[in-house]
Coordinates of C-alpha atoms in Angstrom, one line a residue:
X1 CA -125.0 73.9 25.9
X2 CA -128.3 75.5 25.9
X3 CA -129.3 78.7 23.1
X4 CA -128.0 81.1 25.6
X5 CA -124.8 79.4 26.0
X6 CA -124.0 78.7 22.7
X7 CA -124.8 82.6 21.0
X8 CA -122.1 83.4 23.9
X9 CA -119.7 81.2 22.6
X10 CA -120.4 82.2 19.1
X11 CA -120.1 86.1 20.2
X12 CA -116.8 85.3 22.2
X13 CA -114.9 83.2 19.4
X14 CA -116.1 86.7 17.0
X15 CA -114.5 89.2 19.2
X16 CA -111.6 86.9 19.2
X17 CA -111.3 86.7 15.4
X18 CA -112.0 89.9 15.3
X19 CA -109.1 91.1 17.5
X20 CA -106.7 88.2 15.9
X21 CA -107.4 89.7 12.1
X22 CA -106.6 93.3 13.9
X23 CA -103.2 92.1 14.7
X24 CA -102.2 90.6 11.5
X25 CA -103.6 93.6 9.9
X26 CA -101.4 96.0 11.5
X27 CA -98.3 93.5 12.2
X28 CA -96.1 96.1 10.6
X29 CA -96.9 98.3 12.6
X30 CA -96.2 96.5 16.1
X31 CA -92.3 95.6 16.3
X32 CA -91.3 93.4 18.7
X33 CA -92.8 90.5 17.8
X34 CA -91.5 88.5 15.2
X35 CA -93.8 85.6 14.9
X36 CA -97.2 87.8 15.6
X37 CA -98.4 87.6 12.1
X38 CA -98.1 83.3 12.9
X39 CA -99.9 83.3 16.1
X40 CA -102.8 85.9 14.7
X41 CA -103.0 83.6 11.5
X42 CA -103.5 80.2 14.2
X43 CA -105.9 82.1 16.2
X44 CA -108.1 83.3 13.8
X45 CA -108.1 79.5 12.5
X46 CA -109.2 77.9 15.8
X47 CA -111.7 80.5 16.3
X48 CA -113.4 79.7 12.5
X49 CA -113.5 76.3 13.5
X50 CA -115.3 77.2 17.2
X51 CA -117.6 79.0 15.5
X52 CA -118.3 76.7 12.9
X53 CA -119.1 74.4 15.4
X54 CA -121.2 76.6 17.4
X55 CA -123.2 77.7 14.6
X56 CA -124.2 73.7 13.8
X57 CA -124.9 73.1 17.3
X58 CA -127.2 76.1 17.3
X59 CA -129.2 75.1 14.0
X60 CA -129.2 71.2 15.5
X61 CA -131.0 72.6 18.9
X62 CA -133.3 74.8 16.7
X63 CA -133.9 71.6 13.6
X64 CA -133.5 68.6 16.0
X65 CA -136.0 66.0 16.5
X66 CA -138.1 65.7 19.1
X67 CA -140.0 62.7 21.0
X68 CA -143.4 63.0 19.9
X69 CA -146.3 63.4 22.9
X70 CA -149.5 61.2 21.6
X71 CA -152.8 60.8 23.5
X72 CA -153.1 57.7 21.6
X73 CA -151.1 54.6 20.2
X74 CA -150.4 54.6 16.4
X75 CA -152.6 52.5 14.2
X76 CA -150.3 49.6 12.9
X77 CA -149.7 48.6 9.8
X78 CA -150.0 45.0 10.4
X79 CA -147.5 42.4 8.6
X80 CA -145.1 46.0 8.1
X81 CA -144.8 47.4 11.5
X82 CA -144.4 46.3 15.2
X83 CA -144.9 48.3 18.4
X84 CA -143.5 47.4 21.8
X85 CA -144.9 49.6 24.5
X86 CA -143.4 50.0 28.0
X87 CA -145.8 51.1 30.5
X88 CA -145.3 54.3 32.8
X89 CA -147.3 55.4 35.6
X90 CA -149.2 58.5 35.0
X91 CA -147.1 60.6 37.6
X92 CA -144.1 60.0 35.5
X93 CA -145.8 61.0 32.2
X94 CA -146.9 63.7 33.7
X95 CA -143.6 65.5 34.8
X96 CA -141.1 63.8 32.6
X97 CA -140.0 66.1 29.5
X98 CA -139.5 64.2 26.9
X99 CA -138.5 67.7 24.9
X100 CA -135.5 66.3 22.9
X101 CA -134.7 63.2 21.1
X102 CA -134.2 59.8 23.0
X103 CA -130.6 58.2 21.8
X104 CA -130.5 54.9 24.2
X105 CA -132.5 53.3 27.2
X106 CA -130.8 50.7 28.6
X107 CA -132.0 48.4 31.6
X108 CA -130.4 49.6 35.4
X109 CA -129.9 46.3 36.8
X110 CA -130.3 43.6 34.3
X111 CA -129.3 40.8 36.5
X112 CA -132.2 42.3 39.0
X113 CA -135.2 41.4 36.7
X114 CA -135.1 37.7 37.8
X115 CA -135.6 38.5 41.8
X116 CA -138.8 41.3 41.4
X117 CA -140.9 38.6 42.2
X118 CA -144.7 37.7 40.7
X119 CA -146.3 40.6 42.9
X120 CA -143.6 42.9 41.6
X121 CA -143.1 44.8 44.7
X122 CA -140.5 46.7 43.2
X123 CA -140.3 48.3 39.8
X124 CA -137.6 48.0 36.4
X125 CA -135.6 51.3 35.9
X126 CA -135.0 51.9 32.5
X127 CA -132.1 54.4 32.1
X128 CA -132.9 56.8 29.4
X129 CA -130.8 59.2 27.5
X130 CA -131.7 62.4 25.6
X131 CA -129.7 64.1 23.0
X132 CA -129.9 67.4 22.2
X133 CA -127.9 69.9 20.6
X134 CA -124.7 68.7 18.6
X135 CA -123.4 65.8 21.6
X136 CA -125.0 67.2 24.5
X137 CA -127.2 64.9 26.4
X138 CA -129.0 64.1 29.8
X139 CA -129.5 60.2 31.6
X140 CA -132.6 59.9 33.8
X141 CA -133.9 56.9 35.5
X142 CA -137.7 55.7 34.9
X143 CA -139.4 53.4 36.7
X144 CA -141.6 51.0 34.7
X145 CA -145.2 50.9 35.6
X146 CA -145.1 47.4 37.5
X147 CA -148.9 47.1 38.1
X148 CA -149.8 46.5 34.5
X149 CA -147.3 44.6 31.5
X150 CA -145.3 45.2 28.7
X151 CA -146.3 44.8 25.3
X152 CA -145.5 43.7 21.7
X153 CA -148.3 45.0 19.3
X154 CA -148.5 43.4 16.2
X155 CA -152.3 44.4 15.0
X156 CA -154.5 47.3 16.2
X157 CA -157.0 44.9 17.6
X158 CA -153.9 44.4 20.8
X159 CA -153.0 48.0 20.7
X160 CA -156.7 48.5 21.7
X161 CA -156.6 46.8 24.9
X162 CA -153.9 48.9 25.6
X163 CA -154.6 50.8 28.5
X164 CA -152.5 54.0 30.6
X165 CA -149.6 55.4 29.6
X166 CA -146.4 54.7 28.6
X167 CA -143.4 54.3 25.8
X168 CA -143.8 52.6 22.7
X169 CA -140.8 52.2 19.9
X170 CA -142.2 51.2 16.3
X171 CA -140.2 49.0 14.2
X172 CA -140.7 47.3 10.9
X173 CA -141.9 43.3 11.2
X174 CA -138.9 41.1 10.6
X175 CA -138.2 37.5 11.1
X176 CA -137.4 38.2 14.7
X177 CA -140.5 40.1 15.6
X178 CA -142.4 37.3 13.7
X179 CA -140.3 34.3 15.7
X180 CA -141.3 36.1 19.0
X181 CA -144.8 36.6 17.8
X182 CA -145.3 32.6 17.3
X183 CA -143.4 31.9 21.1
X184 CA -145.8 34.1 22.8
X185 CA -148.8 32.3 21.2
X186 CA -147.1 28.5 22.2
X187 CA -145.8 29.4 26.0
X188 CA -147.8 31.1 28.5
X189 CA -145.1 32.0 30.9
X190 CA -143.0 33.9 28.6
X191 CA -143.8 37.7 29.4
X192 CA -142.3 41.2 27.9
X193 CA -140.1 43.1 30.5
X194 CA -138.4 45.7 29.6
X195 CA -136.6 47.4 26.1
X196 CA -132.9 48.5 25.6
X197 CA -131.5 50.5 22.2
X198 CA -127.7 49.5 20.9
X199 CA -125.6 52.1 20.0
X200 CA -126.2 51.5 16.2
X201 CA -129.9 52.3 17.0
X202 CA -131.9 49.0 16.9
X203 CA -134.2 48.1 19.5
X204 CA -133.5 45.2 22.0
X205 CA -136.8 43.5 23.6
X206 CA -136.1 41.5 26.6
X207 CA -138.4 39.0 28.3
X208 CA -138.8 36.1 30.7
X209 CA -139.7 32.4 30.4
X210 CA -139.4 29.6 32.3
X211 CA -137.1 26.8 31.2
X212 CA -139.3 23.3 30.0
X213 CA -136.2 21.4 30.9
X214 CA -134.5 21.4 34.0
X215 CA -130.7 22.8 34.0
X216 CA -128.2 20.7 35.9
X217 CA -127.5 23.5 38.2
X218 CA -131.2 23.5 38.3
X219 CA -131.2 19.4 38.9
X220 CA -128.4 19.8 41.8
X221 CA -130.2 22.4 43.8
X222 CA -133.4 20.4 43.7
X223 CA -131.6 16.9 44.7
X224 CA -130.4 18.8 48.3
X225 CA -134.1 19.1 48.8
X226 CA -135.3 17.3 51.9
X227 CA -138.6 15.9 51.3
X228 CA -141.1 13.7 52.6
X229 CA -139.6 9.8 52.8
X230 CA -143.0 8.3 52.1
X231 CA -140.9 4.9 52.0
X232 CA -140.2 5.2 56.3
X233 CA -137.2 3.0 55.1
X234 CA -134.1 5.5 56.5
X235 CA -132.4 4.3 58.9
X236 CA -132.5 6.4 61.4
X237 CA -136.4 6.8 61.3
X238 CA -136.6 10.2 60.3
X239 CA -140.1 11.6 58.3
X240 CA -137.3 13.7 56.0
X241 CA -134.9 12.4 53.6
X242 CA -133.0 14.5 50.7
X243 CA -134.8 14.4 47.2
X244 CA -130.8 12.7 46.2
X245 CA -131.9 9.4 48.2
X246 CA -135.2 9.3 46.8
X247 CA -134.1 9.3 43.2
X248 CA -131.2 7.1 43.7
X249 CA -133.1 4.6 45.9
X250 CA -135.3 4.5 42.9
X251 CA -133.1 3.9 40.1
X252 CA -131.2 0.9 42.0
X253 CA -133.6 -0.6 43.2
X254 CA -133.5 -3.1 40.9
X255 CA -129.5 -2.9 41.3
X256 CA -127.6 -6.0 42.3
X257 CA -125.8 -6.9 45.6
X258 CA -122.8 -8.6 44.5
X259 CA -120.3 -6.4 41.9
X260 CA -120.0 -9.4 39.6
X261 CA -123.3 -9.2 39.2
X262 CA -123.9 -5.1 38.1
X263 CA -120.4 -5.2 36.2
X264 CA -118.5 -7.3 33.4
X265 CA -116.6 -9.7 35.4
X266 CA -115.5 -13.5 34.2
X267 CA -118.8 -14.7 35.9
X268 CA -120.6 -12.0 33.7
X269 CA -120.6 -11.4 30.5
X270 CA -121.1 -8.0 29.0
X271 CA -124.3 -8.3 27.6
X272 CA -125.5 -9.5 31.0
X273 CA -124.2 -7.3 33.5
X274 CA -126.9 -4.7 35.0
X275 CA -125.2 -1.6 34.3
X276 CA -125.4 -2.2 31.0
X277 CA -129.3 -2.2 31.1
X278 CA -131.8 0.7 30.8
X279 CA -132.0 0.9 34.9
X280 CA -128.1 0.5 35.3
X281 CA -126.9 2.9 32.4
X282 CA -129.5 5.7 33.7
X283 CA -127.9 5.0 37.2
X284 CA -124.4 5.3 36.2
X285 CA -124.6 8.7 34.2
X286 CA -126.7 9.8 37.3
X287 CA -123.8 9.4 40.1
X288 CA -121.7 10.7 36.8
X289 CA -123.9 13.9 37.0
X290 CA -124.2 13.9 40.5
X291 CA -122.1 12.0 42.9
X292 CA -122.8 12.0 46.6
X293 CA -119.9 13.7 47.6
X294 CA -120.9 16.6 44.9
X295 CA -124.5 16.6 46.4
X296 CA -124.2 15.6 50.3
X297 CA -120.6 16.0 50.9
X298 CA -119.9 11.9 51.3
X299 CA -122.0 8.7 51.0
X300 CA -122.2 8.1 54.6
X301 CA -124.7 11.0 54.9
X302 CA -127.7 8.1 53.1
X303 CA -129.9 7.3 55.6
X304 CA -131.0 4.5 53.4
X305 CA -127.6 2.0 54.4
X306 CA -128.4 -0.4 52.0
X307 CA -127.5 2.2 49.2
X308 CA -124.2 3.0 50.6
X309 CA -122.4 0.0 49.5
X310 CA -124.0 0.1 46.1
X311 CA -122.4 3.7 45.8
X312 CA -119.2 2.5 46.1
X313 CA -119.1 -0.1 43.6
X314 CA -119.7 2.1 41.7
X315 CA -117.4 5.1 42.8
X316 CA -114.5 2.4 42.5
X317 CA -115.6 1.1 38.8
X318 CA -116.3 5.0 37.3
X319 CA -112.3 5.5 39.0
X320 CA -111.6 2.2 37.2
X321 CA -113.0 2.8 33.9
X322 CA -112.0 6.8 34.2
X323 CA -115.5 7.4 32.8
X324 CA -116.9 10.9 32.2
X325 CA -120.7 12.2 32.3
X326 CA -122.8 12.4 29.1
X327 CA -124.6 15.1 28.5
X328 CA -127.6 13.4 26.4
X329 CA -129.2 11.8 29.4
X330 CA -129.7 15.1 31.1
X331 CA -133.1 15.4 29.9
X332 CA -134.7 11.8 31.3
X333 CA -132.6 12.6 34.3
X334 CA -134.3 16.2 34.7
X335 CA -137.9 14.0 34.4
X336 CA -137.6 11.5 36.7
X337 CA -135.8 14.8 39.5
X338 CA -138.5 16.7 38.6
X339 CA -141.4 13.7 38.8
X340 CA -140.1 12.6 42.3
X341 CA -139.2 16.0 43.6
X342 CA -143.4 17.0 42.9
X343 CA -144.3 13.3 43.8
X344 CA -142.7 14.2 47.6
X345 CA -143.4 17.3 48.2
X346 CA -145.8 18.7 50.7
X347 CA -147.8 21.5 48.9
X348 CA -147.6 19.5 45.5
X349 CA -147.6 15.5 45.9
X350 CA -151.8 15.6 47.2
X351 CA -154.3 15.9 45.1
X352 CA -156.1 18.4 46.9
X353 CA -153.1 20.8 46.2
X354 CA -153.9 20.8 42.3
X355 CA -153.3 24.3 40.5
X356 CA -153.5 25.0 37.2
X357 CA -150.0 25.6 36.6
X358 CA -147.7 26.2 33.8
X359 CA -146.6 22.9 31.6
X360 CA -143.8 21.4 29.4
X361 CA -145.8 22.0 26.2
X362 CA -146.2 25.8 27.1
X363 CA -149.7 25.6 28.3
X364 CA -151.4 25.6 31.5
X365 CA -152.2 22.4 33.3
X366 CA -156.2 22.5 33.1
X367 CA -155.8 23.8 28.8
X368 CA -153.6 20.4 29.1
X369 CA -156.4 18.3 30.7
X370 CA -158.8 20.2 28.1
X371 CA -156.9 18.9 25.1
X372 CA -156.4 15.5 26.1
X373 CA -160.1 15.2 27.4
X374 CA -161.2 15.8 23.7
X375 CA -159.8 13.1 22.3
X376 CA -159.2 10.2 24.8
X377 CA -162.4 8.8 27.0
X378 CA -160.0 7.2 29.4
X379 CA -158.5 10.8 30.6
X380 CA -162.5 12.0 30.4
X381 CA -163.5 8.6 33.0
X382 CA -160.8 9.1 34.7
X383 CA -161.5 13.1 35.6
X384 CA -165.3 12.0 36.4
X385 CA -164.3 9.7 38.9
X386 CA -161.7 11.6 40.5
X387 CA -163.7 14.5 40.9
X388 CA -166.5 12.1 42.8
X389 CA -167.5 13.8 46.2
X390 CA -168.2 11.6 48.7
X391 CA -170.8 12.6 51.3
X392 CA -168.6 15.2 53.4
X393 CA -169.2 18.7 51.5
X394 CA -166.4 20.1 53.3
X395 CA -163.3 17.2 52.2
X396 CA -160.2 19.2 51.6
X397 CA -160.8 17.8 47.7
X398 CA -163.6 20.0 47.1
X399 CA -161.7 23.0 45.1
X400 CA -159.9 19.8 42.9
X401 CA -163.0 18.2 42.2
X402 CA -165.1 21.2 41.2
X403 CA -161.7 21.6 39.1
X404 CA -162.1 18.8 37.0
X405 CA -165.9 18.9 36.9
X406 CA -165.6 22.1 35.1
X407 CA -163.2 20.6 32.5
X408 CA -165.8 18.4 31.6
X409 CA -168.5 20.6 31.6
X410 CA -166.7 23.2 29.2
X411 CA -165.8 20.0 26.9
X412 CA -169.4 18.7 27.0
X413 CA -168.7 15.9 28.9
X414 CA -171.1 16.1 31.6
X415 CA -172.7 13.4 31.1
X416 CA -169.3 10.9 32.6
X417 CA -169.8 13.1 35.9
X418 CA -173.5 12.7 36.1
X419 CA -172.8 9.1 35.4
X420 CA -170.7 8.3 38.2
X421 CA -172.9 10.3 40.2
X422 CA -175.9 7.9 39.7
X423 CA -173.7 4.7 39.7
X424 CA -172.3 6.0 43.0
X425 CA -174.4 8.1 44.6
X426 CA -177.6 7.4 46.9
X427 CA -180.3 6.5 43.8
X428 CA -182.1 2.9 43.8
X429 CA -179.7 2.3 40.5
X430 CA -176.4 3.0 42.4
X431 CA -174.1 0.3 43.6
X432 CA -172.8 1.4 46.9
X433 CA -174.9 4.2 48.4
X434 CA -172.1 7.0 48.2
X435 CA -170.8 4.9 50.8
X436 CA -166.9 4.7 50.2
X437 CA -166.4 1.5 51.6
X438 CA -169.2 -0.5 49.6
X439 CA -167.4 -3.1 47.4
X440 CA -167.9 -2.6 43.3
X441 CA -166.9 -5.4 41.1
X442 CA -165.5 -4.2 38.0
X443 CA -167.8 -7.5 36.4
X444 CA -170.8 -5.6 37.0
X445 CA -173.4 -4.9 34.2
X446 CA -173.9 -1.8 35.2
X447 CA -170.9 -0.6 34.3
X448 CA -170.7 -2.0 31.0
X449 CA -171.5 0.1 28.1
X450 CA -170.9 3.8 29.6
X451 CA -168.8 6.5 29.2
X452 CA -167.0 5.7 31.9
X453 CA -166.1 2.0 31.2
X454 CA -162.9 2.5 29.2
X455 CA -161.4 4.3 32.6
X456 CA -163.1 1.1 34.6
X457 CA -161.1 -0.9 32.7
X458 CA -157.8 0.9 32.7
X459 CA -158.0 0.8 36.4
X460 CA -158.6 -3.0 36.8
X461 CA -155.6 -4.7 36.2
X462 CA -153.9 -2.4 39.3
X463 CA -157.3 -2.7 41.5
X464 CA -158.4 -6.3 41.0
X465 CA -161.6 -7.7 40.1
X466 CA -163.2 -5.6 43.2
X467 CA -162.3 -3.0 45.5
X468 CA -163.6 -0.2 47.4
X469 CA -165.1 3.1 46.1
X470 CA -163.0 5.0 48.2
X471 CA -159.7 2.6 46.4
X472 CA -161.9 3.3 42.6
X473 CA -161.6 7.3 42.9
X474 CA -157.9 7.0 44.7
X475 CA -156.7 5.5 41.2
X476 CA -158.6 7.5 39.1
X477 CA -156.7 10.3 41.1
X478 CA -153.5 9.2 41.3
X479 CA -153.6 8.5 37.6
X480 CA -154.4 12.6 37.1
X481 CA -151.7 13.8 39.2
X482 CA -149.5 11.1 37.0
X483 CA -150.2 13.1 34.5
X484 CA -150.1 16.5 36.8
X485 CA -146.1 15.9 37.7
X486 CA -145.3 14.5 34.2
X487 CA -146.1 17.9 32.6
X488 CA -145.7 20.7 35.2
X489 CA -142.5 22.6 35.2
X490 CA -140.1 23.9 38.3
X491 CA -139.9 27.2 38.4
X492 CA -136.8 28.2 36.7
X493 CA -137.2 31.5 35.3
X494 CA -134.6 32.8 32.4
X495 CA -134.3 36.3 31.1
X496 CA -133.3 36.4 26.7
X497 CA -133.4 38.7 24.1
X498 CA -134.1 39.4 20.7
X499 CA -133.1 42.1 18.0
X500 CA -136.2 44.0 16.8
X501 CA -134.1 46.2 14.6
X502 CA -134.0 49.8 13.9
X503 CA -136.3 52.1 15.7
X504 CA -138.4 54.3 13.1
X505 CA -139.7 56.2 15.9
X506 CA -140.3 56.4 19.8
X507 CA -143.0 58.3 20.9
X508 CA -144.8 58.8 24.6
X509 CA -148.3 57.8 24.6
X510 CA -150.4 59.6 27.3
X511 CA -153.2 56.8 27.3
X512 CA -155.8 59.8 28.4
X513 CA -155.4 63.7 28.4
X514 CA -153.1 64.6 31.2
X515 CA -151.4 67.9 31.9
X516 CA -147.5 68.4 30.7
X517 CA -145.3 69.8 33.2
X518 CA -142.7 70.8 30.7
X519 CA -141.0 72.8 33.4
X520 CA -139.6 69.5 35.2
X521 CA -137.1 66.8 34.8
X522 CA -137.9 65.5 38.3
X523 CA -139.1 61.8 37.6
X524 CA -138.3 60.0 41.0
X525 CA -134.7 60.1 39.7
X526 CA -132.3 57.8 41.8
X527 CA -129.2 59.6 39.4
X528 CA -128.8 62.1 37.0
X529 CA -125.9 62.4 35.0
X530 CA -125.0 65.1 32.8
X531 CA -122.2 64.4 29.5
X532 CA -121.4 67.6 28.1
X533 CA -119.0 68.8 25.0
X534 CA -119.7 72.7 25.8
X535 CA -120.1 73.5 29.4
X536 CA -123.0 72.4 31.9
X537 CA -125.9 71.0 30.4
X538 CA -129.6 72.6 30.6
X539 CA -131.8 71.6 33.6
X540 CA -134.4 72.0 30.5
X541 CA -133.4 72.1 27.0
X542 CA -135.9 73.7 24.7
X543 CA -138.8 71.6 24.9
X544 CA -141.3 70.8 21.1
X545 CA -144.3 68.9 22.1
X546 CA -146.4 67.4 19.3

């Protein structure tokens, strides 16, 4: 009920009273009526109660708090206080009316987050209620501003780059608000969303991150991949094969023909049999995990022939033995699903597809190459020769190369790349010309002694005593995209929360002075919904701006 309302209610349950204490006052005087001095004494209760409870809800509408209007955000106390601001766009700002106090904002369409996409094409609705009066209150839908983030502000130096406006909720710095603090500092990809209240008044801060390990759900829906067979071994000639055969070809290849061989038999002992190796126990807890009927429907769909029979011996001995999947092997199986599934695919197994991408250790890929460049010369050689360019300006490798040329330069390791440059390139000290079929020989003097050499002689041993140049800056870069699928992650984004606490206050920050419309609730709402204890609620309750 709005003022108006509620002084009617107050005047009707007095004329009531009024005409109830009548009737018991002159009882005697009516006959008739035996129990009228009863039903005056009940009415004249019910109505003191009514307007009891009229005359709080008026002096709540006329004493309750309001949500504050700011132009700016508060200065934090830092170490005591935390804000998390929610960005609105400046339409909303402008003609919501925030006049009465905000009780809960939940999330419309949790389960949604996940799908918005990186471009954000569309927006998060926050459902936010307002309480006014004694248990009246109003639910509007706003949109979050999706062109710029959500925030949590732990200093005034980050509530300065805050820009536009939007919500923000203080709360005191806990352990939770610390714990969150430290994750956004160690993993890139985790990013603020949206806010939610409970009903005992704390505040809820969701965000999104993607997972460092791969889930099994995650595992199976990557293994039904088809991918590039590299190999050409499938049988029926196809360029495509499922990522499932290309993992599975790789962990038996060293498998056995013969079942007496791979299991304990009287012509093998225990200790010898294959499945009991490294190789053979990481194969049997992967058709454990993921069987072929589970991932292609039946064995018979391998192209690869030669792994059919394999399969079976060891469908019939996991029937046999009655053996069950263990869960701790999950992790090296997510590694070597997630190395083959990047080592095969079209847009991530060349080197000239190299992005700076988000990592197992929470960092990007080229801050990964940064760190490792400090403190091992064989990752510096090796990012100087793979970022060589040969005499074609225009090879497909230029955007990698100039990549990994400015790693060096921002570690201060220019000198490998001007190096290789001169060892390699046309000068009268180079060895082949910039041709990339000279021959090098790795026994050269001139390439003892340099920055360079400890990546030379990592290489060696795979490349022989000589090889091309073209073969030289092949390893270096297959040796950085070793270390490129090793670390990268699948996308696999997850939504969590954490428990900031109770709210201390919740105010709406302008950013800039804008105009109020106080005369509007219209916010782009896709519902309204009104809860009431008196009557119809107020299309605009009495509004206090500060």
């Amino acid at each position: 009920m709005n003022k108006t309302q509620s002084l009617s209610v107050l005047l009707t349950c007095f004329l009531i009273f009024a005409a109830a204490a009548l009737l018991y006052r002159f009882r005697n005087d009516i006959g008739g009526y035996p129990y009228l001095n009863v039903a005056a004494i009940l009415i004249m209760a019910v109505m003191a109660i009514a307007m009891l409870v009229t005359i709080v809800h008026i002096a709540m509408m006329c004493s309750q708090s309001y949500t504050k209007i700011e132009a700016a955000l508060p200065s934090i106390e830092e170490g005591k206080q935390v804000i998390v601001f929610v960005p609105l766009t400046e339409n909303t700002v402008r003609r919501l009316n925030f006049g009465s106090e905000i009780s809960k904002i939940e999330c419309d369409g949790r389960a949604s987050i996940l799908n918005l996409g990186p471009k954000r094409e569309k927006s998060i609705v926050l459902k936010v209620t307002r309480k006014y009066g004694l248990c009246s209150q109003k639910t509007v839908n706003v949109g979050v501003d999706g062109s710029r983030k959500c925030a949590v502000l732990f200093n005034n130096q980050q509530a300065a780059q805050i820009e536009g406006p939007g919500l923000y909720c203080i709360t005191k710095f806990n352990k939770n608000s610390e714990k969150l603090r430290s994750e956004l500092q160690d993993d890139i990809s985790m990013s603020i969303e949206y806010v939610e209240t409970t009903h005992a008044g704390d505040l809820l801060v969701y965000y999104t991150y993607n997972r460092r390990q791969l889930t099994e759900s995650s595992m199976s829906f990557l293994l039904n991949k088809n991918v590039e067979d590299k190999s050409h071994t499938a049988s029926d000639g196809g360029d495509t094969i499922t990522l499932y055969e290309v993992v599975l070809r790789g962990l038996l290849r060293s498998c056995p023909s013969s079942p007496t061989l791979i299991f304990p038999s009287d012509d093998c002992q225990d200790s010898e049999a294959w499945v009991n190796s490294g190789d053979g126990r990481l194969a049997l807890s992967f058709l454990l995990h993921f069987s072929p009927a589970s991932i292609l429907g039946s064995a018979d769909r391998l192209k690869d022939k030669t792994l059919v029979q394999k399969v079976r011996f060891f469908r019939d001995y996991i029937i046999e033995k009655d053996l069950n999947p263990n869960d701790d092997d999950l992790p090296v199986l997510g590694d070597k699903i997630k190395y083959k599934f990047f080592e095969t695919h079209d847009k991530l197994s060349s080197y000239r597809n190299l992005e700076n991408r988000f990592t197992t250790r929470g960092i990007s890929f080229f801050r990964l190459l940064r760190d490792q460049v400090q403190g091992d010369d064989i990752v510096a050689g090796m990012l100087a020769l793979a970022a060589h360019q040969f005499r074609d300006a225009t090879e497909p490798e230029t955007r990698s190369n100039m990549c990994l040329r400015n790693i060096l330069n921002v570690e201060g390791k220019h000198d490998m790349t001007e190096e290789v440059r001169q060892l390699f390139g046309s000068g009268p000290d180079s060895l082949s010309g910039n041709d990339p079929y000279s021959i090098i020989t790795f026994a050269s003097y001139k390439l003892m002694g340099l920055g360079i050499s400890p990546a030379l002689k990592f290489l060696q041993p795979s490349l022989g005593p000589a090889c091309t140049l073209r073969e030289l800056v092949n390893g270096a870069r297959k040796y950085v995209m070793d270390i490129y699928w090793s670390n990268i992650v699948v996308p696999d984004m997850a939504l969590d929360g954490v428990n900031f606490g109770p709210i201390e206050d919740t105010c709406l920050c302008t950013g800039r002075d804008i105009e109020i419309d106080s005369s509007s609730d219209d916010v782009s709402l896709t519902s309204e919904i009104d809860v009431c204890c008196f009557g119809g609620c107020s299309m605009n309750p009495y509004s206090r701006m500060r």
